[in-house]
Every structure is written in C-alpha cells, then in structure tokens.
C-alpha cells in the first residue's frame, strides 16, 4: 500500500518533470543548438534531488518539497551523463553465464570524449579493487565492489587506463539537503558560468547492484539519466545521507578523502543554479586515476 511519503515523492517528481519540460521549451526557443545531453543531465540530477528532498522531509523552512528549490545529483547526480539508447537497443545487464558485459553506443549524443569501448569479458574476482583519485586537494580513495558491479568497475578501470578523467573538474556540488559532489565529465566547466555536464565516453551500460541500494555518507555511485541503461562515465561522491530511489549504481565506498569533500562542501557554490546546486567554489581537479586489485 502506498504511504503518504510515497505519494509525496511521486508528486515531487511529477512537479519536477513539468518544471523541466517548461524549462526545456524555453531553452529550445532561446537556443536552437541546445545540447540535449545537458538538459537530460540536469533532469537526472534534479529529479534525484527532488525525490531526495521529499524523502528526507522537505526543507528547513517547512515549504512543501514539491515547490521548494532542489539540488541535483545523479545526472547533474550534477549534471549527469547523456541520455541512453532506446529500450530496444539498450545495454543488457551482466551475463554471469558468459562473464560478459554489454556496452553500447550512446545514441543520445552529448559531448563525447571517444575512447572506444571497454572489453566485454570481465571477472568478478577479486571481489574489490582500489580506485585512487589524485586531486589538487589530495587523494580520494574508493573501494570498488567488483563482485556486485563488475561491468561498472571494468568501465572505470578502462577509463582510468585511457586517462579519460585526467584534468577534469568536478562540476556540481549539492547542498546539505543533497550532499554530493558530481564529477566524471571531461567537457564540463566548473567556473560558475556553465554546468553543462552532458559529456560522456560515447557508450552506456546497464545499472548494477541496485537491490537495497542506499546512498549514505561515503558512497560512490554512478550518475545517469532517468532512462534505464544510461550509466556512462559520470559519478557522484556522497558526503551525507541522500534519500534517492535505488536507480543509480552504487559502485564503491570512500575509504579516504571524505574530509576533502567536507571541505569542498563548507566552501559552498559559486552560484546556485536554481535547483540547490552549483559549481563548487573550491575547485576539485582530478589529476590522475589508478585502479589496483587489493592484495
């Protein structure tokens, strides 16, 4: 039986979708060359934030969650990856029988940094791998769940070897109501003037490890659009608890660097983009990414 909280979440999401549709129509009129991926990305993140605010009981002023400004976390998470392919051509989940992943071309477009496709054959062992982001503020280390998210882990490892993330800046920071930092788009700007966040590697994959997924402090999860099978290169790092629905691949746990995220959060955003998020005042630039198997 649906609860009052479930109904509140549904109303908040419907309100957000109507709001984003009106925004899209305005953008199309103002800019004929508007990037579809950017708009979609904002929807993802903002949509996630709307749901999160509703689940967490609204904002501090007591305003109804459906009408209050909200942040975004999954696509724009902040700006999240571009839209996925259609249901008929979308990626299939990991096939345990053959040990293969399905990576498909991202038909939605967006700003692409083409690095080819990851190998489809993967192993679920070792169960965990260590991902290290070397940033201008220090190392952020994540223990990846290779056993439960093998295709996502394989993709991240592939992108790391291709130096895909090197030189990119985390482009969106959420508020305390949506405590996340979104990164993973090499084309995104983090200067307060643009938070496009529509970029990706040119391929998408199915979401993984969703059963019982919770987005608590210390989680790394993948950004996506509202469509299933739209996970790409973008991810969000959670520095507080978020009441998101289990739609975004939880790929790992932050074991070092939460203090860095807290510092970035404390500095705030350059300018609120109208949804409770913005480019972080404290720049976070990814210098290098490595992934190693745990001994």
PDB file of C-alpha atoms in Angstrom:
ATOM      1  CA  UNK A   1       0.000   0.000   0.000  1.00  0.00           C
ATOM      2  CA  UNK A   2       1.388   3.395  -0.948  1.00  0.00           C
ATOM      3  CA  UNK A   3       2.302   5.585   2.014  1.00  0.00           C
ATOM      4  CA  UNK A   4       1.905   9.328   2.363  1.00  0.00           C
ATOM      5  CA  UNK A   5       5.654   9.641   1.911  1.00  0.00           C
ATOM      6  CA  UNK A   6       5.481   7.627  -1.320  1.00  0.00           C
ATOM      7  CA  UNK A   7       2.739   9.931  -2.590  1.00  0.00           C
ATOM      8  CA  UNK A   8       4.795  12.975  -1.645  1.00  0.00           C
ATOM      9  CA  UNK A   9       7.739  11.623  -3.608  1.00  0.00           C
ATOM     10  CA  UNK A  10       5.539  10.954  -6.623  1.00  0.00           C
ATOM     11  CA  UNK A  11       4.063  14.453  -6.538  1.00  0.00           C
ATOM     12  CA  UNK A  12       7.504  15.976  -6.186  1.00  0.00           C
ATOM     13  CA  UNK A  13       8.815  14.041  -9.165  1.00  0.00           C
ATOM     14  CA  UNK A  14       5.785  14.958 -11.318  1.00  0.00           C
ATOM     15  CA  UNK A  15       6.195  18.607 -10.364  1.00  0.00           C
ATOM     16  CA  UNK A  16       9.848  18.493 -11.273  1.00  0.00           C
ATOM     17  CA  UNK A  17       9.187  16.843 -14.636  1.00  0.00           C
ATOM     18  CA  UNK A  18       6.633  19.520 -15.526  1.00  0.00           C
ATOM     19  CA  UNK A  19       9.082  22.189 -14.433  1.00  0.00           C
ATOM     20  CA  UNK A  20      11.882  20.708 -16.530  1.00  0.00           C
ATOM     21  CA  UNK A  21       9.602  20.381 -19.557  1.00  0.00           C
ATOM     22  CA  UNK A  22       8.790  24.079 -19.372  1.00  0.00           C
ATOM     23  CA  UNK A  23      12.471  24.857 -18.973  1.00  0.00           C
ATOM     24  CA  UNK A  24      13.332  22.716 -21.969  1.00  0.00           C
ATOM     25  CA  UNK A  25      10.771  24.518 -24.107  1.00  0.00           C
ATOM     26  CA  UNK A  26      12.215  27.877 -23.095  1.00  0.00           C
ATOM     27  CA  UNK A  27      15.765  26.731 -23.853  1.00  0.00           C
ATOM     28  CA  UNK A  28      14.784  25.390 -27.253  1.00  0.00           C
ATOM     29  CA  UNK A  29      13.319  28.747 -28.180  1.00  0.00           C
ATOM     30  CA  UNK A  30      16.322  30.665 -26.866  1.00  0.00           C
ATOM     31  CA  UNK A  31      18.990  28.422 -28.304  1.00  0.00           C
ATOM     32  CA  UNK A  32      18.341  26.267 -31.322  1.00  0.00           C
ATOM     33  CA  UNK A  33      21.569  24.401 -30.824  1.00  0.00           C
ATOM     34  CA  UNK A  34      20.854  23.480 -27.225  1.00  0.00           C
ATOM     35  CA  UNK A  35      22.610  20.287 -26.189  1.00  0.00           C
ATOM     36  CA  UNK A  36      20.158  17.524 -25.458  1.00  0.00           C
ATOM     37  CA  UNK A  37      22.551  15.753 -23.139  1.00  0.00           C
ATOM     38  CA  UNK A  38      22.907  18.813 -20.946  1.00  0.00           C
ATOM     39  CA  UNK A  39      19.180  19.152 -20.448  1.00  0.00           C
ATOM     40  CA  UNK A  40      18.783  15.480 -19.775  1.00  0.00           C
ATOM     41  CA  UNK A  41      21.617  15.548 -17.348  1.00  0.00           C
ATOM     42  CA  UNK A  42      20.043  18.309 -15.331  1.00  0.00           C
ATOM     43  CA  UNK A  43      16.819  16.364 -15.236  1.00  0.00           C
ATOM     44  CA  UNK A  44      18.551  13.388 -13.767  1.00  0.00           C
ATOM     45  CA  UNK A  45      20.252  15.185 -11.051  1.00  0.00           C
ATOM     46  CA  UNK A  46      17.438  17.488 -10.230  1.00  0.00           C
ATOM     47  CA  UNK A  47      14.930  14.691 -10.413  1.00  0.00           C
ATOM     48  CA  UNK A  48      17.011  12.735  -7.961  1.00  0.00           C
ATOM     49  CA  UNK A  49      17.228  15.708  -5.682  1.00  0.00           C
ATOM     50  CA  UNK A  50      13.527  16.340  -5.729  1.00  0.00           C
ATOM     51  CA  UNK A  51      12.940  12.757  -4.690  1.00  0.00           C
ATOM     52  CA  UNK A  52      15.624  13.065  -2.053  1.00  0.00           C
ATOM     53  CA  UNK A  53      14.149  16.198  -0.518  1.00  0.00           C
ATOM     54  CA  UNK A  54      10.713  14.626  -0.416  1.00  0.00           C
ATOM     55  CA  UNK A  55      12.050  11.519   1.242  1.00  0.00           C
ATOM     56  CA  UNK A  56      14.035  13.498   3.770  1.00  0.00           C
ATOM     57  CA  UNK A  57      11.006  15.530   4.769  1.00  0.00           C
ATOM     58  CA  UNK A  58      11.363  18.758   2.796  1.00  0.00           C
ATOM     59  CA  UNK A  59      13.475  21.793   3.546  1.00  0.00           C
ATOM     60  CA  UNK A  60      14.246  23.566   6.782  1.00  0.00           C
ATOM     61  CA  UNK A  61      11.618  26.225   6.269  1.00  0.00           C
ATOM     62  CA  UNK A  62       8.787  23.740   6.110  1.00  0.00           C
ATOM     63  CA  UNK A  63       7.963  24.567   2.499  1.00  0.00           C
ATOM     64  CA  UNK A  64       6.336  21.741   0.588  1.00  0.00           C
ATOM     65  CA  UNK A  65       9.034  19.617  -1.065  1.00  0.00           C
ATOM     66  CA  UNK A  66       7.346  19.775  -4.446  1.00  0.00           C
ATOM     67  CA  UNK A  67       7.650  23.548  -4.619  1.00  0.00           C
ATOM     68  CA  UNK A  68      10.975  24.105  -2.894  1.00  0.00           C
ATOM     69  CA  UNK A  69      14.281  24.613  -4.736  1.00  0.00           C
ATOM     70  CA  UNK A  70      16.093  21.317  -5.014  1.00  0.00           C
ATOM     71  CA  UNK A  71      19.528  20.165  -5.897  1.00  0.00           C
ATOM     72  CA  UNK A  72      20.548  17.543  -8.367  1.00  0.00           C
ATOM     73  CA  UNK A  73      22.801  14.633  -8.014  1.00  0.00           C
ATOM     74  CA  UNK A  74      22.723  11.976 -10.491  1.00  0.00           C
ATOM     75  CA  UNK A  75      22.879  13.416 -13.854  1.00  0.00           C
ATOM     76  CA  UNK A  76      23.946  16.706 -12.843  1.00  0.00           C
ATOM     77  CA  UNK A  77      23.533  13.439  -9.910  1.00  0.00           C
ATOM     78  CA  UNK A  78      25.089  17.403 -11.430  1.00  0.00           C
ATOM     79  CA  UNK A  79      24.810  17.133 -14.440  1.00  0.00           C
ATOM     80  CA  UNK A  80      24.849  13.672 -15.300  1.00  0.00           C
ATOM     81  CA  UNK A  81      25.662  11.646 -18.367  1.00  0.00           C
ATOM     82  CA  UNK A  82      23.774  11.891 -21.599  1.00  0.00           C
ATOM     83  CA  UNK A  83      20.574  10.011 -22.363  1.00  0.00           C
ATOM     84  CA  UNK A  84      20.644   6.326 -23.057  1.00  0.00           C
ATOM     85  CA  UNK A  85      19.771   4.377 -26.145  1.00  0.00           C
ATOM     86  CA  UNK A  86      16.221   3.216 -26.710  1.00  0.00           C
ATOM     87  CA  UNK A  87      14.836   0.211 -24.880  1.00  0.00           C
ATOM     88  CA  UNK A  88      15.274  -1.941 -27.979  1.00  0.00           C
ATOM     89  CA  UNK A  89      18.955  -1.224 -28.302  1.00  0.00           C
ATOM     90  CA  UNK A  90      19.791  -0.534 -24.666  1.00  0.00           C
ATOM     91  CA  UNK A  91      22.562  -2.373 -22.841  1.00  0.00           C
ATOM     92  CA  UNK A  92      21.861  -5.713 -21.201  1.00  0.00           C
ATOM     93  CA  UNK A  93      22.922  -6.472 -17.639  1.00  0.00           C
ATOM     94  CA  UNK A  94      25.977  -8.526 -16.759  1.00  0.00           C
ATOM     95  CA  UNK A  95      25.725 -12.116 -18.023  1.00  0.00           C
ATOM     96  CA  UNK A  96      27.106 -14.347 -15.283  1.00  0.00           C
ATOM     97  CA  UNK A  97      26.966 -17.432 -17.518  1.00  0.00           C
ATOM     98  CA  UNK A  98      29.408 -15.973 -20.038  1.00  0.00           C
ATOM     99  CA  UNK A  99      31.112 -13.400 -17.822  1.00  0.00           C
ATOM    100  CA  UNK A 100      30.364 -10.598 -20.264  1.00  0.00           C
ATOM    101  CA  UNK A 101      29.132  -7.020 -20.063  1.00  0.00           C
ATOM    102  CA  UNK A 102      27.129  -5.171 -22.677  1.00  0.00           C
ATOM    103  CA  UNK A 103      28.429  -1.722 -23.571  1.00  0.00           C
ATOM    104  CA  UNK A 104      26.516   0.037 -26.322  1.00  0.00           C
ATOM    105  CA  UNK A 105      26.936   3.281 -28.208  1.00  0.00           C
ATOM    106  CA  UNK A 106      25.301   6.254 -26.525  1.00  0.00           C
ATOM    107  CA  UNK A 107      22.771   7.208 -29.171  1.00  0.00           C
ATOM    108  CA  UNK A 108      21.697  10.336 -27.280  1.00  0.00           C
ATOM    109  CA  UNK A 109      24.879  12.193 -28.100  1.00  0.00           C
ATOM    110  CA  UNK A 110      26.117  14.932 -25.830  1.00  0.00           C
ATOM    111  CA  UNK A 111      29.748  15.966 -25.641  1.00  0.00           C
ATOM    112  CA  UNK A 112      31.744  12.850 -26.309  1.00  0.00           C
ATOM    113  CA  UNK A 113      35.340  12.095 -25.454  1.00  0.00           C
ATOM    114  CA  UNK A 114      35.612   8.960 -27.528  1.00  0.00           C
ATOM    115  CA  UNK A 115      37.949   6.374 -26.031  1.00  0.00           C
ATOM    116  CA  UNK A 116      36.448   3.322 -27.684  1.00  0.00           C
ATOM    117  CA  UNK A 117      34.675   0.509 -25.858  1.00  0.00           C
ATOM    118  CA  UNK A 118      35.790  -1.401 -22.744  1.00  0.00           C
ATOM    119  CA  UNK A 119      36.446  -5.129 -23.127  1.00  0.00           C
ATOM    120  CA  UNK A 120      33.236  -7.077 -22.644  1.00  0.00           C
ATOM    121  CA  UNK A 121      34.790 -10.049 -20.919  1.00  0.00           C
ATOM    122  CA  UNK A 122      35.197  -9.362 -17.200  1.00  0.00           C
ATOM    123  CA  UNK A 123      35.959 -11.176 -13.961  1.00  0.00           C
ATOM    124  CA  UNK A 124      34.147 -10.735 -10.681  1.00  0.00           C
ATOM    125  CA  UNK A 125      37.330 -11.541  -8.791  1.00  0.00           C
ATOM    126  CA  UNK A 126      38.940 -10.064  -6.876  1.00  0.00           C
ATOM    127  CA  UNK A 127      35.794  -9.009  -5.071  1.00  0.00           C
ATOM    128  CA  UNK A 128      37.121  -5.496  -4.502  1.00  0.00           C
ATOM    129  CA  UNK A 129      39.524  -3.126  -6.223  1.00  0.00           C
ATOM    130  CA  UNK A 130      41.038   0.129  -5.041  1.00  0.00           C
ATOM    131  CA  UNK A 131      40.420   3.293  -7.059  1.00  0.00           C
ATOM    132  CA  UNK A 132      42.570   6.319  -6.261  1.00  0.00           C
ATOM    133  CA  UNK A 133      41.714   9.809  -7.490  1.00  0.00           C
ATOM    134  CA  UNK A 134      44.725  12.084  -7.236  1.00  0.00           C
ATOM    135  CA  UNK A 135      43.269  15.585  -6.973  1.00  0.00           C
ATOM    136  CA  UNK A 136      44.584  19.075  -6.337  1.00  0.00           C
ATOM    137  CA  UNK A 137      43.279  18.730  -2.773  1.00  0.00           C
ATOM    138  CA  UNK A 138      44.731  15.296  -2.052  1.00  0.00           C
ATOM    139  CA  UNK A 139      43.836  11.675  -2.670  1.00  0.00           C
ATOM    140  CA  UNK A 140      40.289  10.343  -2.640  1.00  0.00           C
ATOM    141  CA  UNK A 141      40.332   6.551  -2.388  1.00  0.00           C
ATOM    142  CA  UNK A 142      37.361   4.309  -3.151  1.00  0.00           C
ATOM    143  CA  UNK A 143      36.982   0.577  -2.590  1.00  0.00           C
ATOM    144  CA  UNK A 144      35.133  -0.623  -5.690  1.00  0.00           C
ATOM    145  CA  UNK A 145      32.663  -3.507  -5.383  1.00  0.00           C
ATOM    146  CA  UNK A 146      33.835  -5.589  -8.319  1.00  0.00           C
ATOM    147  CA  UNK A 147      31.790  -8.614  -7.256  1.00  0.00           C
ATOM    148  CA  UNK A 148      28.433  -6.790  -7.381  1.00  0.00           C
ATOM    149  CA  UNK A 149      29.207  -4.150 -10.004  1.00  0.00           C
ATOM    150  CA  UNK A 150      31.671  -5.844 -12.373  1.00  0.00           C
ATOM    151  CA  UNK A 151      30.662  -4.011 -15.550  1.00  0.00           C
ATOM    152  CA  UNK A 152      30.835  -0.621 -13.876  1.00  0.00           C
ATOM    153  CA  UNK A 153      34.160  -1.436 -12.244  1.00  0.00           C
ATOM    154  CA  UNK A 154      35.515  -2.691 -15.557  1.00  0.00           C
ATOM    155  CA  UNK A 155      34.400   0.522 -17.260  1.00  0.00           C
ATOM    156  CA  UNK A 156      36.020   2.709 -14.608  1.00  0.00           C
ATOM    157  CA  UNK A 157      39.252   0.750 -14.893  1.00  0.00           C
ATOM    158  CA  UNK A 158      39.195   1.104 -18.672  1.00  0.00           C
ATOM    159  CA  UNK A 159      38.583   4.856 -18.482  1.00  0.00           C
ATOM    160  CA  UNK A 160      41.364   5.235 -15.925  1.00  0.00           C
ATOM    161  CA  UNK A 161      43.842   3.461 -18.212  1.00  0.00           C
ATOM    162  CA  UNK A 162      42.763   5.705 -21.079  1.00  0.00           C
ATOM    163  CA  UNK A 163      43.455   8.797 -18.897  1.00  0.00           C
ATOM    164  CA  UNK A 164      39.846   9.789 -19.527  1.00  0.00           C
ATOM    165  CA  UNK A 165      39.393  11.601 -16.229  1.00  0.00           C
ATOM    166  CA  UNK A 166      42.794  13.284 -16.107  1.00  0.00           C
ATOM    167  CA  UNK A 167      42.483  17.070 -15.985  1.00  0.00           C
ATOM    168  CA  UNK A 168      38.703  17.045 -15.471  1.00  0.00           C
ATOM    169  CA  UNK A 169      36.992  19.090 -12.770  1.00  0.00           C
ATOM    170  CA  UNK A 170      34.076  18.122 -10.593  1.00  0.00           C
ATOM    171  CA  UNK A 171      31.341  20.357 -11.894  1.00  0.00           C
ATOM    172  CA  UNK A 172      28.487  20.252  -9.432  1.00  0.00           C
ATOM    173  CA  UNK A 173      28.085  20.414  -5.693  1.00  0.00           C
ATOM    174  CA  UNK A 174      24.866  19.789  -3.820  1.00  0.00           C
ATOM    175  CA  UNK A 175      23.631  21.426  -0.642  1.00  0.00           C
ATOM    176  CA  UNK A 176      23.344  19.792   2.759  1.00  0.00           C
ATOM    177  CA  UNK A 177      19.934  18.528   1.615  1.00  0.00           C
ATOM    178  CA  UNK A 178      21.531  16.791  -1.315  1.00  0.00           C
ATOM    179  CA  UNK A 179      25.101  16.218  -0.145  1.00  0.00           C
ATOM    180  CA  UNK A 180      27.027  15.073  -3.174  1.00  0.00           C
ATOM    181  CA  UNK A 181      29.817  16.175  -5.489  1.00  0.00           C
ATOM    182  CA  UNK A 182      29.405  15.159  -9.120  1.00  0.00           C
ATOM    183  CA  UNK A 183      32.383  14.512 -11.366  1.00  0.00           C
ATOM    184  CA  UNK A 184      33.392  12.493 -14.393  1.00  0.00           C
ATOM    185  CA  UNK A 185      32.655  14.730 -17.369  1.00  0.00           C
ATOM    186  CA  UNK A 186      35.886  15.930 -19.051  1.00  0.00           C
ATOM    187  CA  UNK A 187      33.927  18.523 -21.036  1.00  0.00           C
ATOM    188  CA  UNK A 188      32.177  20.110 -18.064  1.00  0.00           C
ATOM    189  CA  UNK A 189      33.133  23.547 -16.829  1.00  0.00           C
ATOM    190  CA  UNK A 190      33.232  24.346 -13.155  1.00  0.00           C
ATOM    191  CA  UNK A 191      33.520  28.122 -13.299  1.00  0.00           C
ATOM    192  CA  UNK A 192      30.005  29.089 -12.310  1.00  0.00           C
ATOM    193  CA  UNK A 193      29.198  30.120 -15.877  1.00  0.00           C
ATOM    194  CA  UNK A 194      28.382  26.696 -17.253  1.00  0.00           C
ATOM    195  CA  UNK A 195      27.410  23.382 -15.711  1.00  0.00           C
ATOM    196  CA  UNK A 196      26.634  21.573 -18.883  1.00  0.00           C
ATOM    197  CA  UNK A 197      27.597  18.161 -17.613  1.00  0.00           C
ATOM    198  CA  UNK A 198      26.314  16.382 -20.709  1.00  0.00           C
ATOM    199  CA  UNK A 199      29.603  14.731 -21.595  1.00  0.00           C
ATOM    200  CA  UNK A 200      30.370  11.051 -21.660  1.00  0.00           C
ATOM    201  CA  UNK A 201      32.654   8.389 -23.136  1.00  0.00           C
ATOM    202  CA  UNK A 202      30.374   7.584 -26.073  1.00  0.00           C
ATOM    203  CA  UNK A 203      28.942   4.418 -24.546  1.00  0.00           C
ATOM    204  CA  UNK A 204      26.467   3.460 -21.839  1.00  0.00           C
ATOM    205  CA  UNK A 205      25.829   0.374 -19.737  1.00  0.00           C
ATOM    206  CA  UNK A 206      23.131  -1.163 -17.566  1.00  0.00           C
ATOM    207  CA  UNK A 207      22.851  -0.231 -13.905  1.00  0.00           C
ATOM    208  CA  UNK A 208      24.071  -2.765 -11.328  1.00  0.00           C
ATOM    209  CA  UNK A 209      23.887  -3.572  -7.631  1.00  0.00           C
ATOM    210  CA  UNK A 210      20.561  -1.788  -7.180  1.00  0.00           C
ATOM    211  CA  UNK A 211      18.810  -4.184  -4.821  1.00  0.00           C
ATOM    212  CA  UNK A 212      18.535  -2.482  -1.459  1.00  0.00           C
ATOM    213  CA  UNK A 213      20.775   0.353  -2.627  1.00  0.00           C
ATOM    214  CA  UNK A 214      21.143   3.246  -0.200  1.00  0.00           C
ATOM    215  CA  UNK A 215      23.123   6.399  -0.754  1.00  0.00           C
ATOM    216  CA  UNK A 216      24.766   7.048   2.584  1.00  0.00           C
ATOM    217  CA  UNK A 217      27.768   9.149   3.513  1.00  0.00           C
ATOM    218  CA  UNK A 218      30.876   7.657   1.952  1.00  0.00           C
ATOM    219  CA  UNK A 219      29.167   6.133  -1.087  1.00  0.00           C
ATOM    220  CA  UNK A 220      30.326   6.490  -4.688  1.00  0.00           C
ATOM    221  CA  UNK A 221      27.543   5.963  -7.189  1.00  0.00           C
ATOM    222  CA  UNK A 222      27.138   6.426 -10.918  1.00  0.00           C
ATOM    223  CA  UNK A 223      25.132   9.247 -12.447  1.00  0.00           C
ATOM    224  CA  UNK A 224      22.570   8.524 -15.134  1.00  0.00           C
ATOM    225  CA  UNK A 225      19.507   9.900 -16.865  1.00  0.00           C
ATOM    226  CA  UNK A 226      16.010   8.788 -15.927  1.00  0.00           C
ATOM    227  CA  UNK A 227      16.127   6.117 -18.600  1.00  0.00           C
ATOM    228  CA  UNK A 228      17.400   2.663 -17.611  1.00  0.00           C
ATOM    229  CA  UNK A 229      20.729   1.636 -19.089  1.00  0.00           C
ATOM    230  CA  UNK A 230      22.112   5.178 -19.271  1.00  0.00           C
ATOM    231  CA  UNK A 231      25.101   4.900 -16.963  1.00  0.00           C
ATOM    232  CA  UNK A 232      28.262   6.364 -18.502  1.00  0.00           C
ATOM    233  CA  UNK A 233      31.358   7.966 -17.002  1.00  0.00           C
ATOM    234  CA  UNK A 234      29.873  10.428 -14.539  1.00  0.00           C
ATOM    235  CA  UNK A 235      29.661   9.649 -10.851  1.00  0.00           C
ATOM    236  CA  UNK A 236      28.796  11.320  -7.586  1.00  0.00           C
ATOM    237  CA  UNK A 237      30.548  11.175  -4.234  1.00  0.00           C
ATOM    238  CA  UNK A 238      28.217  11.305  -1.238  1.00  0.00           C
ATOM    239  CA  UNK A 239      29.289  13.194   1.888  1.00  0.00           C
ATOM    240  CA  UNK A 240      25.937  12.912   3.685  1.00  0.00           C
ATOM    241  CA  UNK A 241      22.889  10.673   3.541  1.00  0.00           C
ATOM    242  CA  UNK A 242      20.653  11.056   0.466  1.00  0.00           C
ATOM    243  CA  UNK A 243      17.189   9.525   0.172  1.00  0.00           C
ATOM    244  CA  UNK A 244      17.426   8.635  -3.513  1.00  0.00           C
ATOM    245  CA  UNK A 245      15.462   5.803  -5.048  1.00  0.00           C
ATOM    246  CA  UNK A 246      17.665   2.778  -5.881  1.00  0.00           C
ATOM    247  CA  UNK A 247      18.262   3.674  -9.523  1.00  0.00           C
ATOM    248  CA  UNK A 248      21.941   4.641  -9.525  1.00  0.00           C
ATOM    249  CA  UNK A 249      24.699   2.034  -9.424  1.00  0.00           C
ATOM    250  CA  UNK A 250      26.429   2.018  -6.018  1.00  0.00           C
ATOM    251  CA  UNK A 251      29.918   1.119  -7.167  1.00  0.00           C
ATOM    252  CA  UNK A 252      32.063   1.661  -4.114  1.00  0.00           C
ATOM    253  CA  UNK A 253      32.808   3.082  -0.688  1.00  0.00           C
ATOM    254  CA  UNK A 254      35.087   6.032   0.016  1.00  0.00           C
ATOM    255  CA  UNK A 255      37.856   4.918   2.373  1.00  0.00           C
ATOM    256  CA  UNK A 256      39.925   8.098   2.251  1.00  0.00           C
ATOM    257  CA  UNK A 257      39.143  11.690   1.333  1.00  0.00           C
ATOM    258  CA  UNK A 258      35.793  12.371   2.991  1.00  0.00           C
ATOM    259  CA  UNK A 259      37.489  15.273   4.741  1.00  0.00           C
ATOM    260  CA  UNK A 260      38.202  16.727   1.299  1.00  0.00           C
ATOM    261  CA  UNK A 261      34.527  16.521   0.376  1.00  0.00           C
ATOM    262  CA  UNK A 262      33.575  18.159   3.669  1.00  0.00           C
ATOM    263  CA  UNK A 263      35.997  20.983   2.923  1.00  0.00           C
ATOM    264  CA  UNK A 264      34.541  21.489  -0.541  1.00  0.00           C
ATOM    265  CA  UNK A 265      31.024  21.458   0.875  1.00  0.00           C
ATOM    266  CA  UNK A 266      31.908  24.035   3.511  1.00  0.00           C
ATOM    267  CA  UNK A 267      33.224  26.403   0.841  1.00  0.00           C
ATOM    268  CA  UNK A 268      29.858  26.305  -0.926  1.00  0.00           C
ATOM    269  CA  UNK A 269      28.963  27.039  -4.535  1.00  0.00           C
ATOM    270  CA  UNK A 270      29.814  29.890  -6.874  1.00  0.00           C
ATOM    271  CA  UNK A 271      26.197  30.452  -7.789  1.00  0.00           C
ATOM    272  CA  UNK A 272      23.047  28.461  -7.094  1.00  0.00           C
ATOM    273  CA  UNK A 273      21.736  27.264 -10.440  1.00  0.00           C
ATOM    274  CA  UNK A 274      18.180  27.393  -9.146  1.00  0.00           C
ATOM    275  CA  UNK A 275      17.981  23.777  -8.040  1.00  0.00           C
ATOM    276  CA  UNK A 276      20.094  23.991  -4.898  1.00  0.00           C
ATOM    277  CA  UNK A 277      23.330  23.011  -6.638  1.00  0.00           C
ATOM    278  CA  UNK A 278      26.145  24.890  -8.287  1.00  0.00           C
ATOM    279  CA  UNK A 279      29.768  24.805  -9.337  1.00  0.00           C
ATOM    280  CA  UNK A 280      31.898  24.362  -6.197  1.00  0.00           C
ATOM    281  CA  UNK A 281      33.835  27.437  -5.064  1.00  0.00           C
ATOM    282  CA  UNK A 282      36.647  25.119  -4.066  1.00  0.00           C
ATOM    283  CA  UNK A 283      37.865  23.601  -7.323  1.00  0.00           C
ATOM    284  CA  UNK A 284      38.341  19.843  -7.363  1.00  0.00           C
ATOM    285  CA  UNK A 285      40.500  18.791 -10.292  1.00  0.00           C
ATOM    286  CA  UNK A 286      41.249  15.145 -10.966  1.00  0.00           C
ATOM    287  CA  UNK A 287      44.921  14.863 -11.871  1.00  0.00           C
ATOM    288  CA  UNK A 288      45.179  11.112 -12.280  1.00  0.00           C
ATOM    289  CA  UNK A 289      43.179   7.952 -11.604  1.00  0.00           C
ATOM    290  CA  UNK A 290      44.518   4.485 -10.885  1.00  0.00           C
ATOM    291  CA  UNK A 291      42.787   1.220 -10.035  1.00  0.00           C
ATOM    292  CA  UNK A 292      44.559  -1.682  -8.384  1.00  0.00           C
ATOM    293  CA  UNK A 293      43.459  -5.097  -7.188  1.00  0.00           C
ATOM    294  CA  UNK A 294      43.552  -5.499  -3.430  1.00  0.00           C
ATOM    295  CA  UNK A 295      46.191  -7.850  -2.172  1.00  0.00           C
TER     296      UNK A 295
END
